[in-house]
């Protein structure tokens, strides 16, 4: 039988899962720093080679992970600081940031499923400008230089009958944006990172990958424009939680090696492989962190014009 595969969308966790023998993995570099003012730890994982991408199970590119321990709490001042951090890290990945650009934000996910509603709710709070500038010019905002920001909520295939990539490709072809920013909920390996971690990457995204529902990817190769993905883990694989609990329980009894051997030989608790868990307060958390992400995008669009 196949081995147990830990499900995670975070490049940071994928890097952590690599054995110590491969800690100096060729083609993968890691840079860490701590933003003391905001209490945010930033880890930048760069995958530069095909071998590194294969070992990590992630496409080549840059993955910036921001770990904010208090992000799940209701602290407006703290969330404002996180939004500023998002804006700065986002700007660092946006090419040609010194000129005006037409930016489209795509909010992926199912609005009817709370843990998957990050993308749609982020779109709700964006400062959309494209239609106003197209109709009245930049004078409508009393400025001579600004970005055009548009947004799309493509929904899910079960409701539209169309692949997300088909919808996005059609809109991209019609509106011709310079950059695509995709926002989606992710899956994490650790419960400690749920709703407290933000990943920003320039590799694009594969809708539904967090819960194993793989759809056609949204990348620069498939769309012809740079695609930056912003994600926050809102669910964790239940089988992973059970395995972690067993390891902790048996560690004191020196049975840890047996548990690890079992996990390598066969998938533990196969009936749990399609089950995902989230926090009981996920509705309030999604509302809060989606606003934080939208403010980060709004601030980034303003900062680019300063």
PDB file of C-alpha atoms in Angstrom:
ATOM      1  CA  UNK A   1       0.000   0.000   0.000  1.00  0.00           C
ATOM      2  CA  UNK A   2       1.100   3.590  -0.510  1.00  0.00           C
ATOM      3  CA  UNK A   3       2.782   5.575   2.211  1.00  0.00           C
ATOM      4  CA  UNK A   4       1.053   8.256   4.228  1.00  0.00           C
ATOM      5  CA  UNK A   5       1.417  11.624   2.527  1.00  0.00           C
ATOM      6  CA  UNK A   6       1.249  14.687   4.743  1.00  0.00           C
ATOM      7  CA  UNK A   7      -1.015  17.210   3.050  1.00  0.00           C
ATOM      8  CA  UNK A   8       0.154  20.808   3.164  1.00  0.00           C
ATOM      9  CA  UNK A   9       0.078  23.757   0.799  1.00  0.00           C
ATOM     10  CA  UNK A  10       2.816  25.601   2.689  1.00  0.00           C
ATOM     11  CA  UNK A  11       6.295  25.471   1.191  1.00  0.00           C
ATOM     12  CA  UNK A  12       7.676  26.125   4.676  1.00  0.00           C
ATOM     13  CA  UNK A  13       6.119  22.901   5.981  1.00  0.00           C
ATOM     14  CA  UNK A  14       7.215  20.974   2.903  1.00  0.00           C
ATOM     15  CA  UNK A  15      10.770  22.116   3.611  1.00  0.00           C
ATOM     16  CA  UNK A  16      10.476  21.117   7.271  1.00  0.00           C
ATOM     17  CA  UNK A  17       9.318  17.625   6.313  1.00  0.00           C
ATOM     18  CA  UNK A  18      12.526  16.888   4.400  1.00  0.00           C
ATOM     19  CA  UNK A  19      14.904  14.677   6.364  1.00  0.00           C
ATOM     20  CA  UNK A  20      17.949  16.124   8.074  1.00  0.00           C
ATOM     21  CA  UNK A  21      20.162  14.300   5.570  1.00  0.00           C
ATOM     22  CA  UNK A  22      18.666  16.467   2.833  1.00  0.00           C
ATOM     23  CA  UNK A  23      18.695  19.660   4.900  1.00  0.00           C
ATOM     24  CA  UNK A  24      21.140  21.235   2.427  1.00  0.00           C
ATOM     25  CA  UNK A  25      18.926  20.429  -0.540  1.00  0.00           C
ATOM     26  CA  UNK A  26      20.484  21.662  -3.768  1.00  0.00           C
ATOM     27  CA  UNK A  27      18.377  24.239  -5.537  1.00  0.00           C
ATOM     28  CA  UNK A  28      16.378  25.223  -2.450  1.00  0.00           C
ATOM     29  CA  UNK A  29      17.411  28.152  -0.277  1.00  0.00           C
ATOM     30  CA  UNK A  30      15.793  29.423   2.911  1.00  0.00           C
ATOM     31  CA  UNK A  31      16.007  32.933   4.343  1.00  0.00           C
ATOM     32  CA  UNK A  32      14.442  33.857   7.688  1.00  0.00           C
ATOM     33  CA  UNK A  33      13.991  37.119   9.532  1.00  0.00           C
ATOM     34  CA  UNK A  34      11.854  38.471  12.354  1.00  0.00           C
ATOM     35  CA  UNK A  35       9.821  41.671  12.200  1.00  0.00           C
ATOM     36  CA  UNK A  36       9.852  42.621  15.872  1.00  0.00           C
ATOM     37  CA  UNK A  37       7.453  45.543  15.610  1.00  0.00           C
ATOM     38  CA  UNK A  38       4.687  43.421  14.094  1.00  0.00           C
ATOM     39  CA  UNK A  39       5.669  40.164  15.878  1.00  0.00           C
ATOM     40  CA  UNK A  40       5.849  38.376  12.527  1.00  0.00           C
ATOM     41  CA  UNK A  41       8.374  35.755  11.487  1.00  0.00           C
ATOM     42  CA  UNK A  42       9.033  35.752   7.744  1.00  0.00           C
ATOM     43  CA  UNK A  43      10.518  32.767   5.922  1.00  0.00           C
ATOM     44  CA  UNK A  44      11.445  33.004   2.255  1.00  0.00           C
ATOM     45  CA  UNK A  45      11.850  29.669   0.462  1.00  0.00           C
ATOM     46  CA  UNK A  46      13.320  29.900  -3.031  1.00  0.00           C
ATOM     47  CA  UNK A  47      13.160  26.872  -5.329  1.00  0.00           C
ATOM     48  CA  UNK A  48      15.588  27.434  -8.180  1.00  0.00           C
ATOM     49  CA  UNK A  49      16.019  24.029  -9.854  1.00  0.00           C
ATOM     50  CA  UNK A  50      13.829  21.232 -11.169  1.00  0.00           C
ATOM     51  CA  UNK A  51      15.407  18.771  -8.750  1.00  0.00           C
ATOM     52  CA  UNK A  52      14.600  21.083  -5.870  1.00  0.00           C
ATOM     53  CA  UNK A  53      11.027  21.426  -7.101  1.00  0.00           C
ATOM     54  CA  UNK A  54      10.682  17.632  -7.329  1.00  0.00           C
ATOM     55  CA  UNK A  55      12.037  17.112  -3.817  1.00  0.00           C
ATOM     56  CA  UNK A  56       9.761  19.793  -2.380  1.00  0.00           C
ATOM     57  CA  UNK A  57       6.710  18.818  -4.397  1.00  0.00           C
ATOM     58  CA  UNK A  58       6.252  22.488  -5.314  1.00  0.00           C
ATOM     59  CA  UNK A  59       6.781  24.461  -8.551  1.00  0.00           C
ATOM     60  CA  UNK A  60       9.934  26.540  -8.967  1.00  0.00           C
ATOM     61  CA  UNK A  61       9.597  30.044  -7.589  1.00  0.00           C
ATOM     62  CA  UNK A  62       9.586  32.136  -4.420  1.00  0.00           C
ATOM     63  CA  UNK A  63       7.423  31.322  -1.401  1.00  0.00           C
ATOM     64  CA  UNK A  64       7.154  33.928   1.362  1.00  0.00           C
ATOM     65  CA  UNK A  65       5.574  32.664   4.577  1.00  0.00           C
ATOM     66  CA  UNK A  66       4.508  35.080   7.306  1.00  0.00           C
ATOM     67  CA  UNK A  67       3.800  33.550  10.722  1.00  0.00           C
ATOM     68  CA  UNK A  68       1.687  35.879  12.864  1.00  0.00           C
ATOM     69  CA  UNK A  69       0.728  34.184  16.183  1.00  0.00           C
ATOM     70  CA  UNK A  70      -1.967  36.717  17.098  1.00  0.00           C
ATOM     71  CA  UNK A  71      -3.607  36.957  13.679  1.00  0.00           C
ATOM     72  CA  UNK A  72      -6.597  34.829  14.728  1.00  0.00           C
ATOM     73  CA  UNK A  73      -7.353  37.264  17.551  1.00  0.00           C
ATOM     74  CA  UNK A  74      -9.607  40.294  17.304  1.00  0.00           C
ATOM     75  CA  UNK A  75      -7.068  43.107  17.496  1.00  0.00           C
ATOM     76  CA  UNK A  76      -7.636  45.781  14.861  1.00  0.00           C
ATOM     77  CA  UNK A  77      -4.291  47.506  15.412  1.00  0.00           C
ATOM     78  CA  UNK A  78      -2.396  44.238  15.037  1.00  0.00           C
ATOM     79  CA  UNK A  79      -4.310  43.315  11.899  1.00  0.00           C
ATOM     80  CA  UNK A  80      -3.508  46.711  10.422  1.00  0.00           C
ATOM     81  CA  UNK A  81       0.183  46.002  10.916  1.00  0.00           C
ATOM     82  CA  UNK A  82      -0.229  42.579   9.305  1.00  0.00           C
ATOM     83  CA  UNK A  83      -1.928  44.215   6.316  1.00  0.00           C
ATOM     84  CA  UNK A  84       1.089  46.491   5.911  1.00  0.00           C
ATOM     85  CA  UNK A  85       3.396  43.454   6.031  1.00  0.00           C
ATOM     86  CA  UNK A  86       1.297  41.733   3.367  1.00  0.00           C
ATOM     87  CA  UNK A  87       1.512  44.846   1.193  1.00  0.00           C
ATOM     88  CA  UNK A  88       5.304  45.046   1.464  1.00  0.00           C
ATOM     89  CA  UNK A  89       5.873  41.360   0.728  1.00  0.00           C
ATOM     90  CA  UNK A  90       3.365  41.486  -2.127  1.00  0.00           C
ATOM     91  CA  UNK A  91       5.104  44.473  -3.696  1.00  0.00           C
ATOM     92  CA  UNK A  92       8.415  42.635  -3.564  1.00  0.00           C
ATOM     93  CA  UNK A  93       6.965  39.939  -5.841  1.00  0.00           C
ATOM     94  CA  UNK A  94       5.116  42.220  -8.265  1.00  0.00           C
ATOM     95  CA  UNK A  95       7.235  42.837 -11.375  1.00  0.00           C
ATOM     96  CA  UNK A  96       7.710  46.377 -12.702  1.00  0.00           C
ATOM     97  CA  UNK A  97       6.322  47.972  -9.558  1.00  0.00           C
ATOM     98  CA  UNK A  98       7.431  51.424 -10.683  1.00  0.00           C
ATOM     99  CA  UNK A  99       4.670  51.816 -13.281  1.00  0.00           C
ATOM    100  CA  UNK A 100       0.889  51.875 -13.392  1.00  0.00           C
ATOM    101  CA  UNK A 101      -0.651  48.482 -13.959  1.00  0.00           C
ATOM    102  CA  UNK A 102      -3.991  46.826 -14.516  1.00  0.00           C
ATOM    103  CA  UNK A 103      -4.351  44.345 -11.638  1.00  0.00           C
ATOM    104  CA  UNK A 104      -7.064  41.722 -11.317  1.00  0.00           C
ATOM    105  CA  UNK A 105      -7.768  39.891  -8.051  1.00  0.00           C
ATOM    106  CA  UNK A 106      -9.440  36.479  -8.182  1.00  0.00           C
ATOM    107  CA  UNK A 107     -11.125  35.201  -5.030  1.00  0.00           C
ATOM    108  CA  UNK A 108     -11.133  31.407  -5.227  1.00  0.00           C
ATOM    109  CA  UNK A 109     -13.319  29.158  -3.094  1.00  0.00           C
ATOM    110  CA  UNK A 110     -16.894  28.409  -2.152  1.00  0.00           C
ATOM    111  CA  UNK A 111     -18.687  31.228  -0.350  1.00  0.00           C
ATOM    112  CA  UNK A 112     -21.173  28.716   1.094  1.00  0.00           C
ATOM    113  CA  UNK A 113     -18.427  26.736   2.875  1.00  0.00           C
ATOM    114  CA  UNK A 114     -17.070  28.936   5.643  1.00  0.00           C
ATOM    115  CA  UNK A 115     -13.540  27.522   5.765  1.00  0.00           C
ATOM    116  CA  UNK A 116     -13.295  27.950   1.971  1.00  0.00           C
ATOM    117  CA  UNK A 117     -14.715  31.482   1.819  1.00  0.00           C
ATOM    118  CA  UNK A 118     -11.443  33.400   2.239  1.00  0.00           C
ATOM    119  CA  UNK A 119     -11.170  34.309  -1.449  1.00  0.00           C
ATOM    120  CA  UNK A 120     -14.769  35.476  -1.997  1.00  0.00           C
ATOM    121  CA  UNK A 121     -14.831  37.485   1.242  1.00  0.00           C
ATOM    122  CA  UNK A 122     -11.507  39.118   0.389  1.00  0.00           C
ATOM    123  CA  UNK A 123     -12.981  40.321  -2.901  1.00  0.00           C
ATOM    124  CA  UNK A 124     -15.874  41.923  -0.983  1.00  0.00           C
ATOM    125  CA  UNK A 125     -13.546  44.442   0.705  1.00  0.00           C
ATOM    126  CA  UNK A 126     -11.305  45.473  -2.174  1.00  0.00           C
ATOM    127  CA  UNK A 127     -11.133  49.060  -3.405  1.00  0.00           C
ATOM    128  CA  UNK A 128     -12.196  48.452  -6.995  1.00  0.00           C
ATOM    129  CA  UNK A 129     -11.199  51.253  -9.374  1.00  0.00           C
ATOM    130  CA  UNK A 130     -11.075  49.930 -12.944  1.00  0.00           C
ATOM    131  CA  UNK A 131     -14.675  50.758 -13.900  1.00  0.00           C
ATOM    132  CA  UNK A 132     -14.511  54.293 -12.491  1.00  0.00           C
ATOM    133  CA  UNK A 133     -11.230  55.150 -14.206  1.00  0.00           C
ATOM    134  CA  UNK A 134     -12.466  53.641 -17.477  1.00  0.00           C
ATOM    135  CA  UNK A 135     -15.603  55.796 -17.310  1.00  0.00           C
ATOM    136  CA  UNK A 136     -14.386  59.069 -15.794  1.00  0.00           C
ATOM    137  CA  UNK A 137     -10.590  58.976 -15.884  1.00  0.00           C
ATOM    138  CA  UNK A 138      -8.105  59.309 -13.012  1.00  0.00           C
ATOM    139  CA  UNK A 139      -9.473  62.752 -12.189  1.00  0.00           C
ATOM    140  CA  UNK A 140     -12.359  60.961 -10.473  1.00  0.00           C
ATOM    141  CA  UNK A 141      -9.887  60.092  -7.702  1.00  0.00           C
ATOM    142  CA  UNK A 142      -8.104  63.453  -7.889  1.00  0.00           C
ATOM    143  CA  UNK A 143      -4.810  61.915  -9.006  1.00  0.00           C
ATOM    144  CA  UNK A 144      -2.724  61.660 -12.142  1.00  0.00           C
ATOM    145  CA  UNK A 145      -1.297  58.216 -11.511  1.00  0.00           C
ATOM    146  CA  UNK A 146      -2.988  55.088 -10.155  1.00  0.00           C
ATOM    147  CA  UNK A 147      -3.456  51.374 -10.690  1.00  0.00           C
ATOM    148  CA  UNK A 148      -6.588  49.855 -12.127  1.00  0.00           C
ATOM    149  CA  UNK A 149      -7.973  47.214  -9.775  1.00  0.00           C
ATOM    150  CA  UNK A 150     -10.670  44.739 -10.787  1.00  0.00           C
ATOM    151  CA  UNK A 151     -11.919  41.565  -9.125  1.00  0.00           C
ATOM    152  CA  UNK A 152     -13.509  38.242  -9.982  1.00  0.00           C
ATOM    153  CA  UNK A 153     -15.242  35.575  -7.902  1.00  0.00           C
ATOM    154  CA  UNK A 154     -15.477  32.543 -10.231  1.00  0.00           C
ATOM    155  CA  UNK A 155     -17.215  30.253  -7.738  1.00  0.00           C
ATOM    156  CA  UNK A 156     -16.783  26.484  -7.842  1.00  0.00           C
ATOM    157  CA  UNK A 157     -17.260  23.964 -10.623  1.00  0.00           C
ATOM    158  CA  UNK A 158     -20.196  22.262  -8.884  1.00  0.00           C
ATOM    159  CA  UNK A 159     -22.221  25.484  -9.226  1.00  0.00           C
ATOM    160  CA  UNK A 160     -20.949  26.894 -12.513  1.00  0.00           C
ATOM    161  CA  UNK A 161     -20.241  23.735 -14.526  1.00  0.00           C
ATOM    162  CA  UNK A 162     -17.004  25.353 -15.660  1.00  0.00           C
ATOM    163  CA  UNK A 163     -13.389  24.998 -14.630  1.00  0.00           C
ATOM    164  CA  UNK A 164     -12.120  27.991 -12.695  1.00  0.00           C
ATOM    165  CA  UNK A 165      -9.288  28.250 -15.193  1.00  0.00           C
ATOM    166  CA  UNK A 166     -11.773  28.494 -18.076  1.00  0.00           C
ATOM    167  CA  UNK A 167     -13.570  31.416 -16.434  1.00  0.00           C
ATOM    168  CA  UNK A 168     -10.374  33.219 -15.488  1.00  0.00           C
ATOM    169  CA  UNK A 169      -8.820  32.724 -18.925  1.00  0.00           C
ATOM    170  CA  UNK A 170     -11.903  34.193 -20.575  1.00  0.00           C
ATOM    171  CA  UNK A 171     -11.911  37.280 -18.343  1.00  0.00           C
ATOM    172  CA  UNK A 172      -8.149  37.736 -18.681  1.00  0.00           C
ATOM    173  CA  UNK A 173      -8.446  37.610 -22.470  1.00  0.00           C
ATOM    174  CA  UNK A 174     -11.225  40.204 -22.445  1.00  0.00           C
ATOM    175  CA  UNK A 175      -9.879  42.664 -19.844  1.00  0.00           C
ATOM    176  CA  UNK A 176      -6.136  42.182 -20.444  1.00  0.00           C
ATOM    177  CA  UNK A 177      -4.781  42.706 -16.921  1.00  0.00           C
ATOM    178  CA  UNK A 178      -1.025  43.025 -16.383  1.00  0.00           C
ATOM    179  CA  UNK A 179      -0.976  40.984 -13.179  1.00  0.00           C
ATOM    180  CA  UNK A 180      -3.253  38.422 -11.551  1.00  0.00           C
ATOM    181  CA  UNK A 181      -3.474  38.121  -7.754  1.00  0.00           C
ATOM    182  CA  UNK A 182      -5.209  34.953  -6.601  1.00  0.00           C
ATOM    183  CA  UNK A 183      -6.513  34.519  -3.033  1.00  0.00           C
ATOM    184  CA  UNK A 184      -7.442  31.084  -1.698  1.00  0.00           C
ATOM    185  CA  UNK A 185      -7.763  29.052   1.500  1.00  0.00           C
ATOM    186  CA  UNK A 186      -5.017  26.464   2.049  1.00  0.00           C
ATOM    187  CA  UNK A 187      -4.380  23.315   4.072  1.00  0.00           C
ATOM    188  CA  UNK A 188      -1.673  23.151   6.734  1.00  0.00           C
ATOM    189  CA  UNK A 189       0.358  20.355   8.292  1.00  0.00           C
ATOM    190  CA  UNK A 190       0.195  21.837  11.792  1.00  0.00           C
ATOM    191  CA  UNK A 191      -2.830  23.120  13.696  1.00  0.00           C
ATOM    192  CA  UNK A 192      -0.591  25.826  15.153  1.00  0.00           C
ATOM    193  CA  UNK A 193      -0.466  27.472  11.734  1.00  0.00           C
ATOM    194  CA  UNK A 194      -4.227  27.505  11.101  1.00  0.00           C
ATOM    195  CA  UNK A 195      -5.451  31.069  10.487  1.00  0.00           C
ATOM    196  CA  UNK A 196      -2.079  32.398  11.696  1.00  0.00           C
ATOM    197  CA  UNK A 197       0.077  31.971   8.616  1.00  0.00           C
ATOM    198  CA  UNK A 198       0.105  33.756   5.268  1.00  0.00           C
ATOM    199  CA  UNK A 199       1.857  32.429   2.181  1.00  0.00           C
ATOM    200  CA  UNK A 200       2.593  34.669  -0.799  1.00  0.00           C
ATOM    201  CA  UNK A 201       4.140  33.117  -3.892  1.00  0.00           C
ATOM    202  CA  UNK A 202       4.853  34.030  -7.500  1.00  0.00           C
ATOM    203  CA  UNK A 203       4.200  30.474  -8.740  1.00  0.00           C
ATOM    204  CA  UNK A 204       0.449  30.774  -9.140  1.00  0.00           C
ATOM    205  CA  UNK A 205      -1.964  28.246  -7.674  1.00  0.00           C
ATOM    206  CA  UNK A 206      -3.894  25.072  -8.348  1.00  0.00           C
ATOM    207  CA  UNK A 207      -7.521  25.587  -7.202  1.00  0.00           C
ATOM    208  CA  UNK A 208      -8.785  22.934  -4.788  1.00  0.00           C
ATOM    209  CA  UNK A 209      -5.341  21.471  -4.087  1.00  0.00           C
ATOM    210  CA  UNK A 210      -5.705  22.105  -0.361  1.00  0.00           C
ATOM    211  CA  UNK A 211      -8.357  19.400  -0.042  1.00  0.00           C
ATOM    212  CA  UNK A 212      -7.056  17.138  -2.787  1.00  0.00           C
ATOM    213  CA  UNK A 213      -9.555  18.377  -5.378  1.00  0.00           C
ATOM    214  CA  UNK A 214      -7.050  19.241  -8.086  1.00  0.00           C
ATOM    215  CA  UNK A 215      -8.201  21.539 -10.877  1.00  0.00           C
ATOM    216  CA  UNK A 216      -6.333  23.184 -13.737  1.00  0.00           C
ATOM    217  CA  UNK A 217      -3.597  25.481 -12.496  1.00  0.00           C
ATOM    218  CA  UNK A 218      -3.593  29.268 -12.683  1.00  0.00           C
ATOM    219  CA  UNK A 219      -0.019  30.155 -13.555  1.00  0.00           C
ATOM    220  CA  UNK A 220       1.951  32.480 -15.801  1.00  0.00           C
ATOM    221  CA  UNK A 221       2.403  29.579 -18.213  1.00  0.00           C
ATOM    222  CA  UNK A 222      -1.349  28.975 -18.508  1.00  0.00           C
ATOM    223  CA  UNK A 223      -2.514  32.610 -18.485  1.00  0.00           C
ATOM    224  CA  UNK A 224       0.367  34.498 -20.078  1.00  0.00           C
ATOM    225  CA  UNK A 225       0.683  37.048 -17.250  1.00  0.00           C
ATOM    226  CA  UNK A 226       2.396  36.954 -13.836  1.00  0.00           C
ATOM    227  CA  UNK A 227       0.253  35.219 -11.203  1.00  0.00           C
ATOM    228  CA  UNK A 228       0.802  35.895  -7.510  1.00  0.00           C
ATOM    229  CA  UNK A 229      -1.042  33.711  -5.008  1.00  0.00           C
ATOM    230  CA  UNK A 230      -1.968  34.693  -1.457  1.00  0.00           C
ATOM    231  CA  UNK A 231      -3.178  31.918   0.815  1.00  0.00           C
ATOM    232  CA  UNK A 232      -3.984  31.284   4.469  1.00  0.00           C
ATOM    233  CA  UNK A 233      -4.358  27.737   5.847  1.00  0.00           C
ATOM    234  CA  UNK A 234      -7.845  27.288   7.290  1.00  0.00           C
ATOM    235  CA  UNK A 235      -8.050  23.470   7.437  1.00  0.00           C
ATOM    236  CA  UNK A 236      -5.833  20.568   8.445  1.00  0.00           C
ATOM    237  CA  UNK A 237      -6.031  16.924   7.359  1.00  0.00           C
ATOM    238  CA  UNK A 238      -7.724  14.898  10.138  1.00  0.00           C
ATOM    239  CA  UNK A 239      -5.483  11.865   9.548  1.00  0.00           C
ATOM    240  CA  UNK A 240      -2.486  14.076  10.245  1.00  0.00           C
ATOM    241  CA  UNK A 241      -3.993  15.205  13.549  1.00  0.00           C
ATOM    242  CA  UNK A 242      -4.571  11.594  14.612  1.00  0.00           C
ATOM    243  CA  UNK A 243      -1.015  10.594  13.713  1.00  0.00           C
ATOM    244  CA  UNK A 244       0.404  13.554  15.644  1.00  0.00           C
ATOM    245  CA  UNK A 245      -1.675  12.605  18.680  1.00  0.00           C
ATOM    246  CA  UNK A 246      -0.497   8.974  18.514  1.00  0.00           C
ATOM    247  CA  UNK A 247       3.125  10.012  18.235  1.00  0.00           C
ATOM    248  CA  UNK A 248       2.843  12.243  21.281  1.00  0.00           C
ATOM    249  CA  UNK A 249       1.056   9.578  23.314  1.00  0.00           C
ATOM    250  CA  UNK A 250       3.541   6.831  22.456  1.00  0.00           C
ATOM    251  CA  UNK A 251       6.670   8.947  22.594  1.00  0.00           C
ATOM    252  CA  UNK A 252       6.929   8.600  26.378  1.00  0.00           C
ATOM    253  CA  UNK A 253       6.469   4.839  26.047  1.00  0.00           C
ATOM    254  CA  UNK A 254       9.235   4.648  23.443  1.00  0.00           C
ATOM    255  CA  UNK A 255       6.824   3.449  20.800  1.00  0.00           C
ATOM    256  CA  UNK A 256       7.389   6.377  18.463  1.00  0.00           C
ATOM    257  CA  UNK A 257       9.508   4.376  16.002  1.00  0.00           C
ATOM    258  CA  UNK A 258       6.739   1.803  15.662  1.00  0.00           C
ATOM    259  CA  UNK A 259       4.201   4.509  14.819  1.00  0.00           C
ATOM    260  CA  UNK A 260       6.494   6.034  12.206  1.00  0.00           C
ATOM    261  CA  UNK A 261       7.165   2.622  10.688  1.00  0.00           C
ATOM    262  CA  UNK A 262       3.433   1.954  10.473  1.00  0.00           C
ATOM    263  CA  UNK A 263       2.836   5.277   8.755  1.00  0.00           C
ATOM    264  CA  UNK A 264       5.454   4.460   6.130  1.00  0.00           C
ATOM    265  CA  UNK A 265       4.132   0.972   5.444  1.00  0.00           C
ATOM    266  CA  UNK A 266       0.483   1.837   4.938  1.00  0.00           C
ATOM    267  CA  UNK A 267      -1.774   4.907   5.055  1.00  0.00           C
ATOM    268  CA  UNK A 268      -3.088   5.195   8.636  1.00  0.00           C
ATOM    269  CA  UNK A 269      -6.830   5.509   9.097  1.00  0.00           C
ATOM    270  CA  UNK A 270      -7.719   5.603   5.380  1.00  0.00           C
ATOM    271  CA  UNK A 271     -11.286   6.548   6.276  1.00  0.00           C
ATOM    272  CA  UNK A 272      -9.937   9.912   7.492  1.00  0.00           C
ATOM    273  CA  UNK A 273      -8.004  10.740   4.329  1.00  0.00           C
ATOM    274  CA  UNK A 274     -10.845  12.798   2.885  1.00  0.00           C
ATOM    275  CA  UNK A 275     -11.757  14.601   6.090  1.00  0.00           C
ATOM    276  CA  UNK A 276     -10.528  18.056   7.074  1.00  0.00           C
ATOM    277  CA  UNK A 277     -10.847  19.966  10.323  1.00  0.00           C
ATOM    278  CA  UNK A 278     -11.046  23.635  11.213  1.00  0.00           C
ATOM    279  CA  UNK A 279     -11.709  25.769  14.297  1.00  0.00           C
ATOM    280  CA  UNK A 280     -15.175  26.212  15.778  1.00  0.00           C
ATOM    281  CA  UNK A 281     -14.927  30.001  15.407  1.00  0.00           C
ATOM    282  CA  UNK A 282     -13.984  29.807  11.731  1.00  0.00           C
ATOM    283  CA  UNK A 283     -16.841  32.075  10.612  1.00  0.00           C
ATOM    284  CA  UNK A 284     -15.592  35.010  12.695  1.00  0.00           C
ATOM    285  CA  UNK A 285     -11.965  34.258  11.845  1.00  0.00           C
ATOM    286  CA  UNK A 286     -12.564  34.169   8.077  1.00  0.00           C
ATOM    287  CA  UNK A 287     -14.405  37.474   8.222  1.00  0.00           C
ATOM    288  CA  UNK A 288     -11.496  39.024  10.105  1.00  0.00           C
ATOM    289  CA  UNK A 289      -8.552  37.638   8.142  1.00  0.00           C
ATOM    290  CA  UNK A 290     -10.215  38.163   4.755  1.00  0.00           C
ATOM    291  CA  UNK A 291     -10.477  41.857   5.606  1.00  0.00           C
ATOM    292  CA  UNK A 292      -6.793  41.833   6.615  1.00  0.00           C
ATOM    293  CA  UNK A 293      -5.797  40.348   3.249  1.00  0.00           C
ATOM    294  CA  UNK A 294      -7.984  42.769   1.291  1.00  0.00           C
ATOM    295  CA  UNK A 295      -6.476  45.711   3.171  1.00  0.00           C
ATOM    296  CA  UNK A 296      -3.007  44.383   2.385  1.00  0.00           C
ATOM    297  CA  UNK A 297      -3.841  44.367  -1.331  1.00  0.00           C
ATOM    298  CA  UNK A 298      -5.425  47.823  -1.119  1.00  0.00           C
ATOM    299  CA  UNK A 299      -2.382  49.236   0.678  1.00  0.00           C
ATOM    300  CA  UNK A 300      -0.030  47.628  -1.866  1.00  0.00           C
ATOM    301  CA  UNK A 301      -1.896  49.287  -4.739  1.00  0.00           C
ATOM    302  CA  UNK A 302      -1.571  52.659  -2.979  1.00  0.00           C
ATOM    303  CA  UNK A 303       2.086  52.183  -2.031  1.00  0.00           C
ATOM    304  CA  UNK A 304       3.038  51.441  -5.625  1.00  0.00           C
ATOM    305  CA  UNK A 305       1.960  54.931  -6.580  1.00  0.00           C
ATOM    306  CA  UNK A 306       3.892  56.744  -3.839  1.00  0.00           C
TER     307      UNK A 306
END
